[in-house]
Tab-separated table of C-alpha atoms in Angstrom:
chain	number	residue	atom	x	y	z
A	1320	UNK	CA	-67.772	40.201	-141.572
A	1321	UNK	CA	-71.163	41.872	-141.067
A	1322	UNK	CA	-72.969	38.604	-141.699
A	1323	UNK	CA	-70.759	36.859	-139.166
A	1324	UNK	CA	-71.689	39.476	-136.553
A	1325	UNK	CA	-75.376	39.006	-137.334
A	1326	UNK	CA	-75.048	35.249	-136.943
A	1327	UNK	CA	-73.283	35.645	-133.607
A	1328	UNK	CA	-75.981	38.023	-132.380
A	1329	UNK	CA	-78.684	35.546	-133.426
A	1330	UNK	CA	-76.987	32.831	-131.381
A	1331	UNK	CA	-76.739	35.019	-128.280
A	1332	UNK	CA	-80.323	36.161	-128.553
A	1333	UNK	CA	-81.547	32.659	-129.173
A	1334	UNK	CA	-79.796	31.422	-126.028
A	1335	UNK	CA	-81.315	34.257	-124.042
A	1336	UNK	CA	-84.776	33.456	-125.361
A	1337	UNK	CA	-84.419	29.826	-124.297
A	1338	UNK	CA	-83.280	30.902	-120.834
A	1339	UNK	CA	-86.275	33.183	-120.420
A	1340	UNK	CA	-88.684	30.504	-121.570
A	1341	UNK	CA	-87.200	28.202	-118.971
A	1342	UNK	CA	-88.261	30.596	-116.201
A	1343	UNK	CA	-91.879	29.767	-116.903
A	1344	UNK	CA	-94.695	32.105	-117.858
A	1345	UNK	CA	-92.398	34.476	-119.736
A	1346	UNK	CA	-92.735	33.134	-123.238
A	1347	UNK	CA	-94.215	36.408	-124.472
A	1348	UNK	CA	-91.195	38.300	-123.243
A	1349	UNK	CA	-88.849	35.869	-124.898
A	1350	UNK	CA	-90.493	36.675	-128.206
A	1351	UNK	CA	-89.392	40.298	-127.722
A	1352	UNK	CA	-85.846	39.054	-128.103
A	1353	UNK	CA	-86.291	37.512	-131.493
A	1354	UNK	CA	-83.952	34.666	-132.305
A	1355	UNK	CA	-83.566	36.062	-135.791
A	1356	UNK	CA	-81.638	39.034	-134.450
A	1357	UNK	CA	-84.374	41.610	-135.033
A	1358	UNK	CA	-83.851	43.324	-131.665
A	1359	UNK	CA	-84.116	46.208	-131.432
A	1360	UNK	CA	-87.056	46.620	-133.762
A	1361	UNK	CA	-87.764	50.151	-132.529
A	1362	UNK	CA	-85.994	52.881	-130.537
A	1363	UNK	CA	-85.128	52.210	-126.905
A	1364	UNK	CA	-86.320	54.836	-124.434
A	1365	UNK	CA	-83.694	55.879	-121.892
A	1366	UNK	CA	-85.386	57.512	-118.894
A	1367	UNK	CA	-83.173	60.133	-117.264
A	1368	UNK	CA	-83.960	61.328	-113.702
A	1369	UNK	CA	-82.860	64.899	-114.293
A	1370	UNK	CA	-83.594	68.003	-116.373
A	1371	UNK	CA	-82.042	68.834	-119.745
A	1372	UNK	CA	-78.498	70.114	-119.435
A	1373	UNK	CA	-77.658	68.459	-116.111
A	1374	UNK	CA	-75.030	65.788	-115.517
A	1375	UNK	CA	-77.491	62.909	-115.851
A	1376	UNK	CA	-78.856	64.415	-119.057
A	1377	UNK	CA	-75.378	64.859	-120.528
A	1378	UNK	CA	-74.497	61.287	-119.652
A	1379	UNK	CA	-77.774	59.968	-121.042
A	1380	UNK	CA	-77.199	61.734	-124.344
A	1381	UNK	CA	-73.655	60.390	-124.511
A	1382	UNK	CA	-75.064	56.861	-124.175
A	1383	UNK	CA	-77.750	57.583	-126.764
A	1384	UNK	CA	-75.250	58.971	-129.250
A	1385	UNK	CA	-72.712	56.192	-128.808
A	1386	UNK	CA	-75.279	53.408	-128.986
A	1387	UNK	CA	-76.820	54.891	-132.124
A	1388	UNK	CA	-73.642	55.701	-134.034
A	1389	UNK	CA	-71.426	52.789	-133.000
A	1390	UNK	CA	-73.741	49.907	-132.153
A	1391	UNK	CA	-76.817	50.501	-134.275
A	1392	UNK	CA	-79.267	50.859	-131.377
A	1393	UNK	CA	-81.471	53.928	-131.619
A	1394	UNK	CA	-82.000	55.528	-128.216
A	1395	UNK	CA	-84.434	58.295	-127.283
A	1396	UNK	CA	-83.718	60.235	-124.078
A	1397	UNK	CA	-86.763	61.004	-121.946
A	1398	UNK	CA	-86.133	63.488	-119.110
A	1399	UNK	CA	-88.221	62.920	-115.988
A	1400	UNK	CA	-86.879	65.183	-113.232
A	1401	UNK	CA	-88.420	65.489	-109.794
A	1402	UNK	CA	-88.545	63.985	-106.296
A	1403	UNK	CA	-84.849	63.193	-106.213
A	1404	UNK	CA	-85.148	60.959	-109.261
A	1405	UNK	CA	-88.020	58.916	-107.838
A	1406	UNK	CA	-90.502	59.965	-110.530
A	1407	UNK	CA	-88.291	58.625	-113.306
A	1408	UNK	CA	-87.480	55.472	-111.388
A	1409	UNK	CA	-91.116	54.651	-110.731
A	1410	UNK	CA	-91.979	55.083	-114.413
A	1411	UNK	CA	-89.157	52.726	-115.383
A	1412	UNK	CA	-90.131	50.180	-112.713
A	1413	UNK	CA	-93.650	49.978	-114.147
A	1414	UNK	CA	-92.554	49.753	-117.782
A	1415	UNK	CA	-92.977	46.594	-119.823
A	1416	UNK	CA	-89.778	44.538	-119.383
A	1417	UNK	CA	-89.341	44.003	-123.101
A	1418	UNK	CA	-85.941	45.631	-123.586
A	1419	UNK	CA	-87.292	48.947	-124.851
A	1420	UNK	CA	-87.232	50.929	-121.575
A	1421	UNK	CA	-83.929	51.639	-119.866
A	1422	UNK	CA	-83.190	53.714	-116.748
A	1423	UNK	CA	-80.209	55.878	-115.948
A	1424	UNK	CA	-79.942	54.986	-112.273
A	1425	UNK	CA	-78.024	57.029	-109.719
A	1426	UNK	CA	-76.645	56.568	-106.239
A	1427	UNK	CA	-79.767	58.318	-104.984
A	1428	UNK	CA	-82.419	56.400	-106.903
A	1429	UNK	CA	-80.786	53.010	-106.466
A	1430	UNK	CA	-79.147	53.178	-103.035
A	1431	UNK	CA	-80.153	56.020	-100.720
A	1432	UNK	CA	-83.620	57.321	-101.566
A	1433	UNK	CA	-85.325	54.266	-100.109
A	1434	UNK	CA	-84.028	55.358	-96.671
A	1435	UNK	CA	-84.825	59.048	-97.153
A	1436	UNK	CA	-88.327	59.005	-98.657
A	1437	UNK	CA	-91.372	57.371	-97.131
A	1438	UNK	CA	-93.848	55.427	-99.209
A	1439	UNK	CA	-91.794	54.825	-102.364
A	1440	UNK	CA	-93.820	52.831	-104.865
A	1441	UNK	CA	-90.865	50.823	-106.141
A	1442	UNK	CA	-88.115	48.659	-104.703
A	1443	UNK	CA	-84.759	49.301	-106.429
A	1444	UNK	CA	-83.443	45.824	-105.588
A	1445	UNK	CA	-86.581	43.941	-106.600
A	1446	UNK	CA	-87.783	45.974	-109.563
A	1447	UNK	CA	-84.561	46.382	-111.558
A	1448	UNK	CA	-81.687	44.417	-113.024
A	1449	UNK	CA	-78.306	46.159	-113.357
A	1450	UNK	CA	-76.883	46.361	-116.872
A	1451	UNK	CA	-73.518	48.069	-116.465
A	1452	UNK	CA	-72.017	50.939	-114.490
A	1453	UNK	CA	-71.192	54.113	-116.407
A	1454	UNK	CA	-69.488	56.779	-114.351
A	1455	UNK	CA	-68.154	57.655	-110.933
A	1456	UNK	CA	-67.511	61.152	-109.623
A	1457	UNK	CA	-65.948	61.784	-106.212
A	1458	UNK	CA	-67.115	64.524	-103.921
A	1459	UNK	CA	-64.626	67.331	-103.325
A	1460	UNK	CA	-64.151	68.867	-99.895
A	1461	UNK	CA	-63.995	72.540	-100.858
A	1462	UNK	CA	-63.711	75.626	-98.663
A	1463	UNK	CA	-63.827	79.372	-99.125
A	1464	UNK	CA	-60.397	80.671	-100.105
A	1465	UNK	CA	-60.278	82.940	-97.017
A	1466	UNK	CA	-60.876	80.026	-94.629
A	1467	UNK	CA	-58.278	79.778	-91.845
A	1468	UNK	CA	-57.370	76.177	-92.674
A	1469	UNK	CA	-55.176	74.785	-95.426
A	1470	UNK	CA	-55.703	71.051	-94.890
A	1471	UNK	CA	-58.230	68.520	-93.641
A	1472	UNK	CA	-56.257	68.176	-90.420
A	1473	UNK	CA	-56.483	71.909	-89.809
A	1474	UNK	CA	-60.192	71.915	-90.698
A	1475	UNK	CA	-60.927	69.179	-88.156
A	1476	UNK	CA	-58.875	70.931	-85.478
A	1477	UNK	CA	-60.701	74.218	-86.137
A	1478	UNK	CA	-64.120	72.540	-86.067
A	1479	UNK	CA	-63.359	70.846	-82.752
A	1480	UNK	CA	-62.108	74.117	-81.309
A	1481	UNK	CA	-65.093	76.088	-82.598
A	1482	UNK	CA	-68.126	73.774	-82.288
A	1483	UNK	CA	-71.177	74.917	-84.239
A	1484	UNK	CA	-69.304	77.711	-86.003
A	1485	UNK	CA	-68.661	76.208	-89.457
A	1486	UNK	CA	-71.545	76.060	-91.937
A	1487	UNK	CA	-71.550	73.335	-94.580
A	1488	UNK	CA	-73.593	73.858	-97.732
A	1489	UNK	CA	-75.341	71.094	-99.655
A	1490	UNK	CA	-77.477	70.836	-102.767
A	1491	UNK	CA	-80.434	69.917	-100.551
A	1492	UNK	CA	-81.576	67.601	-97.785
A	1493	UNK	CA	-80.818	63.987	-98.584
A	1494	UNK	CA	-78.656	64.740	-101.616
A	1495	UNK	CA	-75.305	63.051	-102.048
A	1496	UNK	CA	-73.573	66.319	-101.115
A	1497	UNK	CA	-75.486	66.332	-97.815
A	1498	UNK	CA	-74.774	62.672	-97.083
A	1499	UNK	CA	-71.070	63.086	-97.843
A	1500	UNK	CA	-70.941	65.880	-95.248
A	1501	UNK	CA	-72.747	63.707	-92.704
A	1502	UNK	CA	-70.370	60.823	-93.338
A	1503	UNK	CA	-67.310	63.028	-92.886
A	1504	UNK	CA	-68.641	64.515	-89.647
A	1505	UNK	CA	-69.293	61.043	-88.285
A	1506	UNK	CA	-65.842	59.750	-89.170
A	1507	UNK	CA	-63.948	62.882	-88.110
A	1508	UNK	CA	-65.880	63.476	-84.911
A	1509	UNK	CA	-66.923	67.028	-85.767
A	1510	UNK	CA	-70.205	68.861	-86.167
A	1511	UNK	CA	-71.060	71.449	-88.797
A	1512	UNK	CA	-74.198	73.539	-89.235
A	1513	UNK	CA	-75.968	72.138	-92.293
A	1514	UNK	CA	-77.324	74.705	-94.754
A	1515	UNK	CA	-79.338	73.012	-97.531
A	1516	UNK	CA	-79.873	74.777	-100.855
A	1517	UNK	CA	-82.044	74.061	-103.870
A	1518	UNK	CA	-79.215	72.725	-105.987
A	1519	UNK	CA	-75.458	73.105	-106.227
A	1520	UNK	CA	-75.415	76.453	-108.040
A	1521	UNK	CA	-76.809	78.592	-105.198
A	1522	UNK	CA	-74.724	76.665	-102.659
A	1523	UNK	CA	-71.506	77.422	-104.546
A	1524	UNK	CA	-72.542	81.049	-104.980
A	1525	UNK	CA	-72.874	81.472	-101.221
A	1526	UNK	CA	-69.630	79.580	-100.613
A	1527	UNK	CA	-67.848	81.999	-102.924
A	1528	UNK	CA	-69.470	84.894	-101.085
A	1529	UNK	CA	-68.486	83.609	-97.657
A	1530	UNK	CA	-72.033	83.005	-96.374
A	1531	UNK	CA	-71.065	79.357	-95.775
A	1532	UNK	CA	-67.658	77.835	-95.091
A	1533	UNK	CA	-67.400	74.558	-96.955
A	1534	UNK	CA	-69.170	72.003	-99.098
A	1535	UNK	CA	-68.773	68.436	-100.347
A	1536	UNK	CA	-69.810	68.928	-103.962
A	1537	UNK	CA	-68.633	67.475	-107.271
A	1538	UNK	CA	-65.961	68.549	-109.750
A	1539	UNK	CA	-68.670	69.488	-112.225
A	1540	UNK	CA	-69.799	72.211	-109.799
A	1541	UNK	CA	-66.511	73.253	-108.192
A	1542	UNK	CA	-63.546	72.442	-110.434
A	1543	UNK	CA	-63.502	75.708	-112.382
A	1544	UNK	CA	-63.580	77.784	-109.180
A	1545	UNK	CA	-60.821	75.689	-107.599
A	1546	UNK	CA	-58.614	75.920	-110.674
A	1547	UNK	CA	-59.273	79.659	-110.842
A	1548	UNK	CA	-58.204	80.148	-107.224
A	1549	UNK	CA	-61.643	81.237	-106.027
A	1550	UNK	CA	-62.147	78.130	-103.863
A	1551	UNK	CA	-59.702	75.813	-102.115
A	1552	UNK	CA	-59.973	72.023	-102.401
A	1553	UNK	CA	-58.761	70.215	-99.276
A	1554	UNK	CA	-59.439	66.628	-100.331
A	1555	UNK	CA	-60.817	64.365	-103.036
A	1556	UNK	CA	-63.362	62.085	-101.374
A	1557	UNK	CA	-62.703	59.197	-103.784
A	1558	UNK	CA	-60.067	56.474	-103.782
A	1559	UNK	CA	-57.694	58.235	-106.172
A	1560	UNK	CA	-56.551	61.770	-106.864
A	1561	UNK	CA	-58.186	63.722	-109.663
A	1562	UNK	CA	-56.029	64.154	-112.779
A	1563	UNK	CA	-57.268	67.757	-112.963
A	1564	UNK	CA	-56.126	68.427	-109.356
A	1565	UNK	CA	-53.065	66.234	-108.865
A	1566	UNK	CA	-51.871	68.261	-105.885
A	1567	UNK	CA	-55.061	67.646	-103.847
A	1568	UNK	CA	-54.834	64.559	-101.592
A	1569	UNK	CA	-57.490	61.907	-101.242
A	1570	UNK	CA	-59.474	61.787	-98.025
A	1571	UNK	CA	-57.619	58.565	-97.137
A	1572	UNK	CA	-54.299	60.345	-97.560
A	1573	UNK	CA	-55.675	63.054	-95.296
A	1574	UNK	CA	-56.287	60.462	-92.574
A	1575	UNK	CA	-59.947	59.455	-93.031
A	1576	UNK	CA	-60.165	56.414	-95.337
A	1577	UNK	CA	-63.666	55.482	-94.147
A	1578	UNK	CA	-65.042	58.886	-95.196
A	1579	UNK	CA	-64.778	58.173	-98.917
A	1580	UNK	CA	-67.800	59.361	-100.894
A	1581	UNK	CA	-68.187	58.866	-104.622
A	1582	UNK	CA	-71.345	59.296	-106.650
A	1583	UNK	CA	-72.046	56.802	-109.404
A	1584	UNK	CA	-74.434	56.340	-112.298
A	1585	UNK	CA	-75.310	53.249	-114.307
A	1586	UNK	CA	-77.899	51.605	-116.510
A	1587	UNK	CA	-80.777	49.442	-115.297
A	1588	UNK	CA	-83.556	47.525	-117.027
A	1589	UNK	CA	-86.881	46.674	-115.389
A	1590	UNK	CA	-86.762	43.291	-113.689
A	1591	UNK	CA	-87.571	40.304	-115.916
A	1592	UNK	CA	-86.141	41.954	-119.016
A	1593	UNK	CA	-84.921	39.099	-121.265
A	1594	UNK	CA	-81.372	38.124	-120.246
A	1595	UNK	CA	-80.180	38.264	-123.858
A	1596	UNK	CA	-81.115	41.957	-124.067
A	1597	UNK	CA	-79.320	42.703	-120.811
A	1598	UNK	CA	-76.259	40.838	-122.061
A	1599	UNK	CA	-76.240	42.705	-125.369
A	1600	UNK	CA	-76.346	46.070	-123.622
A	1601	UNK	CA	-73.765	44.994	-121.067
A	1602	UNK	CA	-71.343	44.103	-123.862
A	1603	UNK	CA	-71.939	47.308	-125.810
A	1604	UNK	CA	-71.620	49.604	-122.791
A	1605	UNK	CA	-68.392	47.888	-121.738
A	1606	UNK	CA	-66.977	48.593	-125.193
A	1607	UNK	CA	-68.289	52.171	-125.151
A	1608	UNK	CA	-66.462	52.951	-121.904
A	1609	UNK	CA	-63.137	52.145	-123.588
A	1610	UNK	CA	-63.773	54.559	-126.454
A	1611	UNK	CA	-61.607	57.716	-126.131
A	1612	UNK	CA	-64.556	59.929	-127.053
A	1613	UNK	CA	-66.540	58.495	-124.123
A	1614	UNK	CA	-63.686	58.842	-121.647
A	1615	UNK	CA	-63.107	62.453	-122.696
A	1616	UNK	CA	-66.811	63.249	-122.409
A	1617	UNK	CA	-66.924	61.841	-118.883
A	1618	UNK	CA	-63.876	63.842	-117.868
A	1619	UNK	CA	-65.527	67.032	-119.120
A	1620	UNK	CA	-68.381	66.562	-116.647
A	1621	UNK	CA	-66.030	65.657	-113.792
A	1622	UNK	CA	-66.366	61.899	-113.967
A	1623	UNK	CA	-64.409	58.756	-114.705
A	1624	UNK	CA	-65.487	55.517	-116.410
A	1625	UNK	CA	-66.828	52.979	-113.945
A	1626	UNK	CA	-66.151	49.647	-115.610
A	1627	UNK	CA	-68.334	47.210	-113.682
A	1628	UNK	CA	-70.345	44.556	-115.528
A	1629	UNK	CA	-73.850	43.490	-114.541
A	1630	UNK	CA	-72.837	41.131	-111.731
A	1631	UNK	CA	-70.099	43.407	-110.387
A	1632	UNK	CA	-72.327	46.455	-110.538
A	1633	UNK	CA	-75.155	44.643	-108.776
A	1634	UNK	CA	-72.862	43.661	-105.912
A	1635	UNK	CA	-71.463	47.186	-105.701
A	1636	UNK	CA	-74.919	48.784	-105.581
A	1637	UNK	CA	-75.976	46.416	-102.800
A	1638	UNK	CA	-72.886	47.269	-100.769
A	1639	UNK	CA	-73.686	50.961	-101.229
A	1640	UNK	CA	-77.206	50.406	-99.891
A	1641	UNK	CA	-75.815	48.852	-96.737
A	1642	UNK	CA	-73.181	51.552	-96.312
A	1643	UNK	CA	-75.415	54.575	-96.776
A	1644	UNK	CA	-78.292	53.133	-94.752
A	1645	UNK	CA	-76.083	53.340	-91.669
A	1646	UNK	CA	-74.975	56.896	-92.421
A	1647	UNK	CA	-78.544	58.072	-92.970
A	1648	UNK	CA	-79.812	56.422	-89.804
A	1649	UNK	CA	-77.016	57.890	-87.689
A	1650	UNK	CA	-77.511	61.382	-89.088
A	1651	UNK	CA	-81.297	61.366	-88.962
A	1652	UNK	CA	-81.382	62.746	-92.515
A	1653	UNK	CA	-84.781	62.720	-94.161
A	1654	UNK	CA	-86.575	64.353	-97.072
A	1655	UNK	CA	-90.245	63.715	-96.281
């Protein structure tokens, strides 16, 4: 059985090598995907655009563990936090496209940062090839438990009756929590006072203390407080209800289907990485996302498997670029 698998892998890699050679001038890269099935000959570096312990780090280490234990690919996680993920993304964009450098790409690094930061030294569409999506996590519209509204409808009515009174917290200018708030305001026809923080933790602390009125943060940051009755969730900003909060309606159910906001994370190789390597990873990640241990790990950090292959994920990321570009331009959001 093992020999059969090795033979099949050799055939796939050989086909990929031929395809790369056919592109012209890439013969050296094709050699990186040896037809004898020797890939990977060394550990693969997975660049993570966040600090140890964060959601991206936890997800990166899940990938590393699963690839190593189940698929025989050794993966080393390299944390490169800073500049909204741009530092990590630039390093990955400049890496040799030989199949040994992989990027954990986010909604920010792959879809929105190009419209928020000036002078980026990489192009997410040109410099990367999508491998497979990993996880999605919807924003939650959460308010202080003493707020005088029990539903999205009541929130909108209050905001229209008290313009400029409600303060919305975010994890910082240009973050997904900020953009979700801007999108909702645009679609609902209301205006909040934006209060940016340096991360979700201080924003949630002030929401609990009543210094701000609401936020559009993620389950990883808010679920425990909602379940403990310290905060009130008015809507899930994704397409479906959260299993952990079955009583909380989606934003579409609340009357604003175009205000959906869901963060996502996936894997990307530098452009011109041999197609056979991309295909191998695509296949393994697809299998990983059906493993119960992976699904449970994603649920623990407030996410759900996002089962989109390379082509599907590429189309989805492009649609997200178009969508968020409009929101950012209308809101005037910027980081620089």
